[in-house]
Short mmCIF file of C-alpha atoms in Angstrom, two decimals:
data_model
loop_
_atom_site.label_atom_id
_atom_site.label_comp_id
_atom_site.label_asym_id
_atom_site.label_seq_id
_atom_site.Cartn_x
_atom_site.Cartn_y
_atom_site.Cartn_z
CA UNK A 1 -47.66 15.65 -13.55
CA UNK A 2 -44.52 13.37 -14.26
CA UNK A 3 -44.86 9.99 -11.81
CA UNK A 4 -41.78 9.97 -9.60
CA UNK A 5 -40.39 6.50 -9.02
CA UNK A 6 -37.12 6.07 -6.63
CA UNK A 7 -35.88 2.28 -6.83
CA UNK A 8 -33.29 1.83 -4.04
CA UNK A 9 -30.34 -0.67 -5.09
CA UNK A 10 -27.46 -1.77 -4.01
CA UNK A 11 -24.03 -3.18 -4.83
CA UNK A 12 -23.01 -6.04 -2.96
CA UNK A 13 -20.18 -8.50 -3.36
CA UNK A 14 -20.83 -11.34 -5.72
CA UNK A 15 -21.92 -14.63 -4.20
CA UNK A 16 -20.38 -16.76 -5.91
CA UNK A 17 -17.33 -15.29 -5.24
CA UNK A 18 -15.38 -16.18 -2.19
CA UNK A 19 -16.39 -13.66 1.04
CA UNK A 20 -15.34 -12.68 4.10
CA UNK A 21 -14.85 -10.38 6.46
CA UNK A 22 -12.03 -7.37 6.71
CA UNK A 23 -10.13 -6.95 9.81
CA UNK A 24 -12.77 -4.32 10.75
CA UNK A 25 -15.42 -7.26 11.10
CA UNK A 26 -17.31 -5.57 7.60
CA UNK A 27 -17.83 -7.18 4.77
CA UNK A 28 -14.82 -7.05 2.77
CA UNK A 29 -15.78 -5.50 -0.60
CA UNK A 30 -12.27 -5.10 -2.29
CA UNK A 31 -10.89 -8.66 -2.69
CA UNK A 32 -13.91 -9.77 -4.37
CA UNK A 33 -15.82 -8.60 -7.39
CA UNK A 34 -19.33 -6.76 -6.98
CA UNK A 35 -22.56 -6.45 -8.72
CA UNK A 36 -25.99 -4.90 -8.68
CA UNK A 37 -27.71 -7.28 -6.13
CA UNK A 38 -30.18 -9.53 -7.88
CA UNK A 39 -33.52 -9.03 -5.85
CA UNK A 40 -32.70 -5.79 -6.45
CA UNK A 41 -33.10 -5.99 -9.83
CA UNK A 42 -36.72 -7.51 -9.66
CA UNK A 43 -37.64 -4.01 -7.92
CA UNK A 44 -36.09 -1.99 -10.98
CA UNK A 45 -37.87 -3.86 -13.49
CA UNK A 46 -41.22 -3.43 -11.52
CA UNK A 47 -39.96 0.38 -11.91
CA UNK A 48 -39.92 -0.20 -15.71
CA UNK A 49 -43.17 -1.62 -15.95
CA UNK A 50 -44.93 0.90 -14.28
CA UNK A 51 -43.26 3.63 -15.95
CA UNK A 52 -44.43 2.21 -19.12
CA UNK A 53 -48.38 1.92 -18.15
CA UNK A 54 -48.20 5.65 -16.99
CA UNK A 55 -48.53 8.37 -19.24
CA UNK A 56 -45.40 9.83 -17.82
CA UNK A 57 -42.99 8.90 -15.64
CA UNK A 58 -39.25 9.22 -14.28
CA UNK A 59 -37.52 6.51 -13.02
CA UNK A 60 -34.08 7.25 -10.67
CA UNK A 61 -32.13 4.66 -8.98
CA UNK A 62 -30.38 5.36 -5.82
CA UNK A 63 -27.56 3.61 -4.43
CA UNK A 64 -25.72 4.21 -1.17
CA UNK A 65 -22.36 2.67 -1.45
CA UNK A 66 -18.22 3.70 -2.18
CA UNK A 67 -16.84 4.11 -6.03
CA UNK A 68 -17.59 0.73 -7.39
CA UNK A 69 -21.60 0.96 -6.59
CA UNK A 70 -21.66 3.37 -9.94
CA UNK A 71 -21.62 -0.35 -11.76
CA UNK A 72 -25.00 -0.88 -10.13
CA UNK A 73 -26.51 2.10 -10.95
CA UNK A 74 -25.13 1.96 -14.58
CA UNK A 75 -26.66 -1.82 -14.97
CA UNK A 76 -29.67 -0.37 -13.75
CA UNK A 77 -29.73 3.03 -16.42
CA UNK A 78 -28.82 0.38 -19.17
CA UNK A 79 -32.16 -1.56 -18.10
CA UNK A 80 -34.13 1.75 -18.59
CA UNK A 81 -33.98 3.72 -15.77
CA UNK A 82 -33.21 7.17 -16.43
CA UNK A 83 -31.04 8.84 -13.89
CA UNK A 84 -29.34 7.80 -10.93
CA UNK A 85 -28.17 9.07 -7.36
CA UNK A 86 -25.03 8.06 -5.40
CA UNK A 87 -24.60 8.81 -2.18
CA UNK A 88 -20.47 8.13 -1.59
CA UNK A 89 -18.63 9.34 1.71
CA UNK A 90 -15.74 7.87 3.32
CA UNK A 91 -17.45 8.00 6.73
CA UNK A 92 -20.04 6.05 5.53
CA UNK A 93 -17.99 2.35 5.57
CA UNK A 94 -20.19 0.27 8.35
CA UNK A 95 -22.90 1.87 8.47
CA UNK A 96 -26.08 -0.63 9.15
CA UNK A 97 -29.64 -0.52 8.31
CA UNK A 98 -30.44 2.07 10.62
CA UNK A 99 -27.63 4.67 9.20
CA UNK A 100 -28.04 3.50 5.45
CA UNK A 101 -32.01 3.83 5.91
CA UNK A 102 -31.57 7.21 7.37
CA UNK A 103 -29.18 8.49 4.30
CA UNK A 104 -31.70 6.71 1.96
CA UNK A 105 -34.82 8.86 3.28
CA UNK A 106 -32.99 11.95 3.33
CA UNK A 107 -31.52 11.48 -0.14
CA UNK A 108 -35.03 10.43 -1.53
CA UNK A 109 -36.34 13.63 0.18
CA UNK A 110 -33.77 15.77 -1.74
CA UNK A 111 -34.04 13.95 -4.94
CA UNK A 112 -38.38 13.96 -4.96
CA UNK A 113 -40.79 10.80 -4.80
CA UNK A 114 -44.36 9.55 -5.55
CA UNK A 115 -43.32 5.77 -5.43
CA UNK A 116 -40.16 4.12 -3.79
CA UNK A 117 -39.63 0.61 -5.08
CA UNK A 118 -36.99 -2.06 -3.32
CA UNK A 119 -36.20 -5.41 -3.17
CA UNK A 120 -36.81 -7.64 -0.51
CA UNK A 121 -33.67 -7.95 1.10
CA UNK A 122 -29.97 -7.54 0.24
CA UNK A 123 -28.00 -10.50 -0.92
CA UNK A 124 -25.85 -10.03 1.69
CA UNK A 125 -26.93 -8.60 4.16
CA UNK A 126 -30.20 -10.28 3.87
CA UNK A 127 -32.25 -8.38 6.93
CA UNK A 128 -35.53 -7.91 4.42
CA UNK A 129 -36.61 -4.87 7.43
CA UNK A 130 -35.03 -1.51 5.29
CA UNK A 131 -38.13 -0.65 3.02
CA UNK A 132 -40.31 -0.61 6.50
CA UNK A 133 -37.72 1.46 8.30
CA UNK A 134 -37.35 3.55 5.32
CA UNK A 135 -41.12 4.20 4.83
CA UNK A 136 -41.04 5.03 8.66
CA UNK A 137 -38.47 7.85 8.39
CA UNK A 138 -40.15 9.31 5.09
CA UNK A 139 -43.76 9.02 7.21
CA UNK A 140 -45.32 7.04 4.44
CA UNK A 141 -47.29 4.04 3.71
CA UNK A 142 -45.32 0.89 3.58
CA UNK A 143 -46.51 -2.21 1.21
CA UNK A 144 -43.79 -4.80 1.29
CA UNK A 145 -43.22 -8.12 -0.09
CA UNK A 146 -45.30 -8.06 -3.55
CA UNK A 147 -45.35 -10.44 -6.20
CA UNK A 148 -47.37 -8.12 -7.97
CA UNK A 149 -47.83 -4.39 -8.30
CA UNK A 150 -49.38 -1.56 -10.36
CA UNK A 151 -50.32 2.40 -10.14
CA UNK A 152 -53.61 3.61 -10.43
CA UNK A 153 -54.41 7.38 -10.34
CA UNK A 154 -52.96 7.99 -6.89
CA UNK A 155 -52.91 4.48 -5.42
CA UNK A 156 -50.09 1.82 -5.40
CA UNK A 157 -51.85 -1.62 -5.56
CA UNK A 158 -50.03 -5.28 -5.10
CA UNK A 159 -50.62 -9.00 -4.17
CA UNK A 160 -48.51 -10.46 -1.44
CA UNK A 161 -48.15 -14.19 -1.32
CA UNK A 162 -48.58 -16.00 2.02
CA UNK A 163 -47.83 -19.89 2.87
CA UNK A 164 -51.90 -20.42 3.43
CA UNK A 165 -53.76 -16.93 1.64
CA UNK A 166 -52.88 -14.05 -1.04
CA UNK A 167 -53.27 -10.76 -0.07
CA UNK A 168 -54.94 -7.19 -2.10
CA UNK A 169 -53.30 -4.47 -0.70
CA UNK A 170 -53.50 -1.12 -1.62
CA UNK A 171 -52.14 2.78 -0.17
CA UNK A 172 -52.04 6.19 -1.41
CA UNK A 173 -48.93 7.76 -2.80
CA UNK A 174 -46.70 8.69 -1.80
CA UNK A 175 -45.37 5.36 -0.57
CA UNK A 176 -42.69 2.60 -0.15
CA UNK A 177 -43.14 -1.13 -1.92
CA UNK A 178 -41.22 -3.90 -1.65
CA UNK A 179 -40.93 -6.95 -4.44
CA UNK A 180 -40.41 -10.13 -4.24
CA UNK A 181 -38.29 -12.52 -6.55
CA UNK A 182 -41.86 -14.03 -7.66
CA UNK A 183 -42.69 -10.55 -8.90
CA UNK A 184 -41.36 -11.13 -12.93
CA UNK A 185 -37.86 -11.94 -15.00
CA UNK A 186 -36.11 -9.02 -15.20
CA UNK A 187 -34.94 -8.34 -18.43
CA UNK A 188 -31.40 -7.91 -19.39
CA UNK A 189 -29.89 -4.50 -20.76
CA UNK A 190 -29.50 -4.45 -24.56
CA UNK A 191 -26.41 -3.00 -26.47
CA UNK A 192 -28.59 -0.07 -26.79
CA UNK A 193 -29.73 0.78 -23.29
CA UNK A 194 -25.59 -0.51 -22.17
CA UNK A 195 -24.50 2.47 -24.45
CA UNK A 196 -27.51 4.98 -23.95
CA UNK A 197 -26.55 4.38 -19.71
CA UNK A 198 -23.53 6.02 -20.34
CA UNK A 199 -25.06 9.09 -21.31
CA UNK A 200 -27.00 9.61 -18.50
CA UNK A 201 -26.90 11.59 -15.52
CA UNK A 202 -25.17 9.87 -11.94
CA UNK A 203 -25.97 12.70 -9.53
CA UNK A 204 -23.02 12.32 -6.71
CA UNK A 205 -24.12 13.32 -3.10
CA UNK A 206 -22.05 13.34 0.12
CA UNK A 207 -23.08 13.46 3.60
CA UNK A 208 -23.26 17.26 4.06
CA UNK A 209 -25.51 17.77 1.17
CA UNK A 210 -28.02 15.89 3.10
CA UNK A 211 -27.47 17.46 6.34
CA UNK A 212 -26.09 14.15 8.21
CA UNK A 213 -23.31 14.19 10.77
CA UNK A 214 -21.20 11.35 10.53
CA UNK A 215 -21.26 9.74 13.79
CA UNK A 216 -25.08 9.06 12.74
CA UNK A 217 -23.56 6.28 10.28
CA UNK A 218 -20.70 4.49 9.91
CA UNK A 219 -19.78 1.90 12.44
CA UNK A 220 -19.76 4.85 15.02
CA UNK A 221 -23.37 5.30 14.59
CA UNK A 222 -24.38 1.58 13.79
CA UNK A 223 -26.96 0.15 15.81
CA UNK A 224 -25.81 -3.18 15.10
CA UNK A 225 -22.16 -4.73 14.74
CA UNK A 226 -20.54 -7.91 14.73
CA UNK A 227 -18.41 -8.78 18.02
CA UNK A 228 -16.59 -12.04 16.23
CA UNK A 229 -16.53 -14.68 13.64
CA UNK A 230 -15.16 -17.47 12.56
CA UNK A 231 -14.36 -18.99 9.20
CA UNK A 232 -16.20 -21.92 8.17
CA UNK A 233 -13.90 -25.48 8.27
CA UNK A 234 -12.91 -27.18 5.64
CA UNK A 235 -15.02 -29.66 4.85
CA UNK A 236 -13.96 -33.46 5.55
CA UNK A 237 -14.60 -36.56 4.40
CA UNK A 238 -17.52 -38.08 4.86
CA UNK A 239 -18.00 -41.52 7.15
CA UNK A 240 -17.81 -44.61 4.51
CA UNK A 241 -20.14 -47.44 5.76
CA UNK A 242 -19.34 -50.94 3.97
CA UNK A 243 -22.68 -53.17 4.10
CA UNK A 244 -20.58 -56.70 4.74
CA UNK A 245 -23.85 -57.85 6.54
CA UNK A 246 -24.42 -55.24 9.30
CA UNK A 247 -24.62 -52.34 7.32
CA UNK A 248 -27.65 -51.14 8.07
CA UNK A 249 -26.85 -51.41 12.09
CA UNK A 250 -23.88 -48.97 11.71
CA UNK A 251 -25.75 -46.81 9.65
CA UNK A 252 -28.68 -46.37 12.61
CA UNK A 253 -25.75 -46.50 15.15
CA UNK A 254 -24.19 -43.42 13.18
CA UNK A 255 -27.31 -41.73 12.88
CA UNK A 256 -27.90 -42.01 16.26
CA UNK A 257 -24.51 -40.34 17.15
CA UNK A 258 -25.54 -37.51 15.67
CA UNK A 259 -28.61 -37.79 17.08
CA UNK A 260 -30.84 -37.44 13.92
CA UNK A 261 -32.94 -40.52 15.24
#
């Protein structure tokens, strides 16, 4: 039987690009340019590896996200995956880890899954908590955070780093991993697998096919939101000190100002 691998990615605004909020208090995602996030890429390459040490396997990447997020899931079909799922629906803008884990698990449901494979966070959102939440609503086992991982027979194995120890963990499929950036390079899409990606199925999904209302997502159903913010200020100039023979004085006075010392 075919190995069923789901690697969860997302689009998110490019940072390097200049961000900030809409009016709503979302991320804006239409005044700056968007790509598949980079962590999550790790995850889909983890996908690949695996599907090539198995005698067969399907990989589909998922994305939950508006028009645009196709580019992710085409960067990730042009890597090797080979089909991809995206879930688009106006009433989905604001939705937070709670309402994008709950369309997640129910599209993952629908679609079919031995093995779900993420990143470790989103690059910008950055909360690092949706694989857990997501292996909670499926009713899974959860291994997060590996460096390394493999398949064997029916069991997902991996190493997860720690500041003092490494880890062996191990649970039976079906399950939900999480990689780390430490987990390998992953490798860029050839002019093959860019033209080959855009032969390949994008399965589009809304809400109702997956049974959701839609004040469980959005910023309706959000757990979380954000009340205010503020743009960063410019920066200024820094303080000059002149050493004219008491320059280390105004230095420890300064520093002491601040109260660094």
């Amino acid at each position: 039987m075919s190995l069923r691998i789901v690697v969860c990615v997302k689009y998110v605004p490019d940072a390097t690009g200049d961000r900030h909020f809409a009016d709503d208090l979302t991320v804006d995602r239409d005044d700056v340019d968007g790509l598949l996030s980079e962590l999550d890429e790790y995850a889909v390459e983890q996908a690949l590896q695996i599907a090539d040490e198995a005698d067969d396997a399907e990989i589909t990447v998922l994305t939950v996200g508006p028009e645009d997020a196709k580019d992710a899931l085409r960067k990730a079909l042009s890597m090797g995956a080979d089909k991809a799922v995206h879930v688009e629906d106006d009433d989905l803008h604001g939705s937070d880890v709670m309402g994008t884990s709950l369309v997640l698990a129910k599209a993952i449901e629908k679609t079919g899954y031995d093995l779900v494979i993420c990143g470790m966070a989103s690059t910008d959102g950055v909360m690092g908590v949706l694989p857990a939440i997501l292996a909670e609503r499926l009713g899974v086992p959860q291994v997060t955070l590996l460096s390394e991982v493999s398949v064997e027979g029916g069991t997902v194995k991996g190493r997860r780093d720690g500041d003092a120890a490494s880890e062996q963990l191990e649970a039976s499929l079906p399950a939900v991993v999480s990689v780390t950036d430490q987990s390998g390079e992953a490798r860029y899409p050839s002019f093959k697998g860019i033209m080959a990606a855009k032969k390949k199925p994008v399965e589009a999904l809304e809400l109702d096919d997956l049974d959701i209302d839609a004040d469980e997502v959005g910023l309706a159903g959000s757990w979380t939101k954000v009340d205010s913010a503020t743009e960063r200020p410019a920066r200024t100039a820094g303080t000059i000190v002149k050493d004219e023979g008491e320059g280390g004085k105004q230095l420890a006075e300064f520093l002491a100002g601040q109260k660094f010392i």
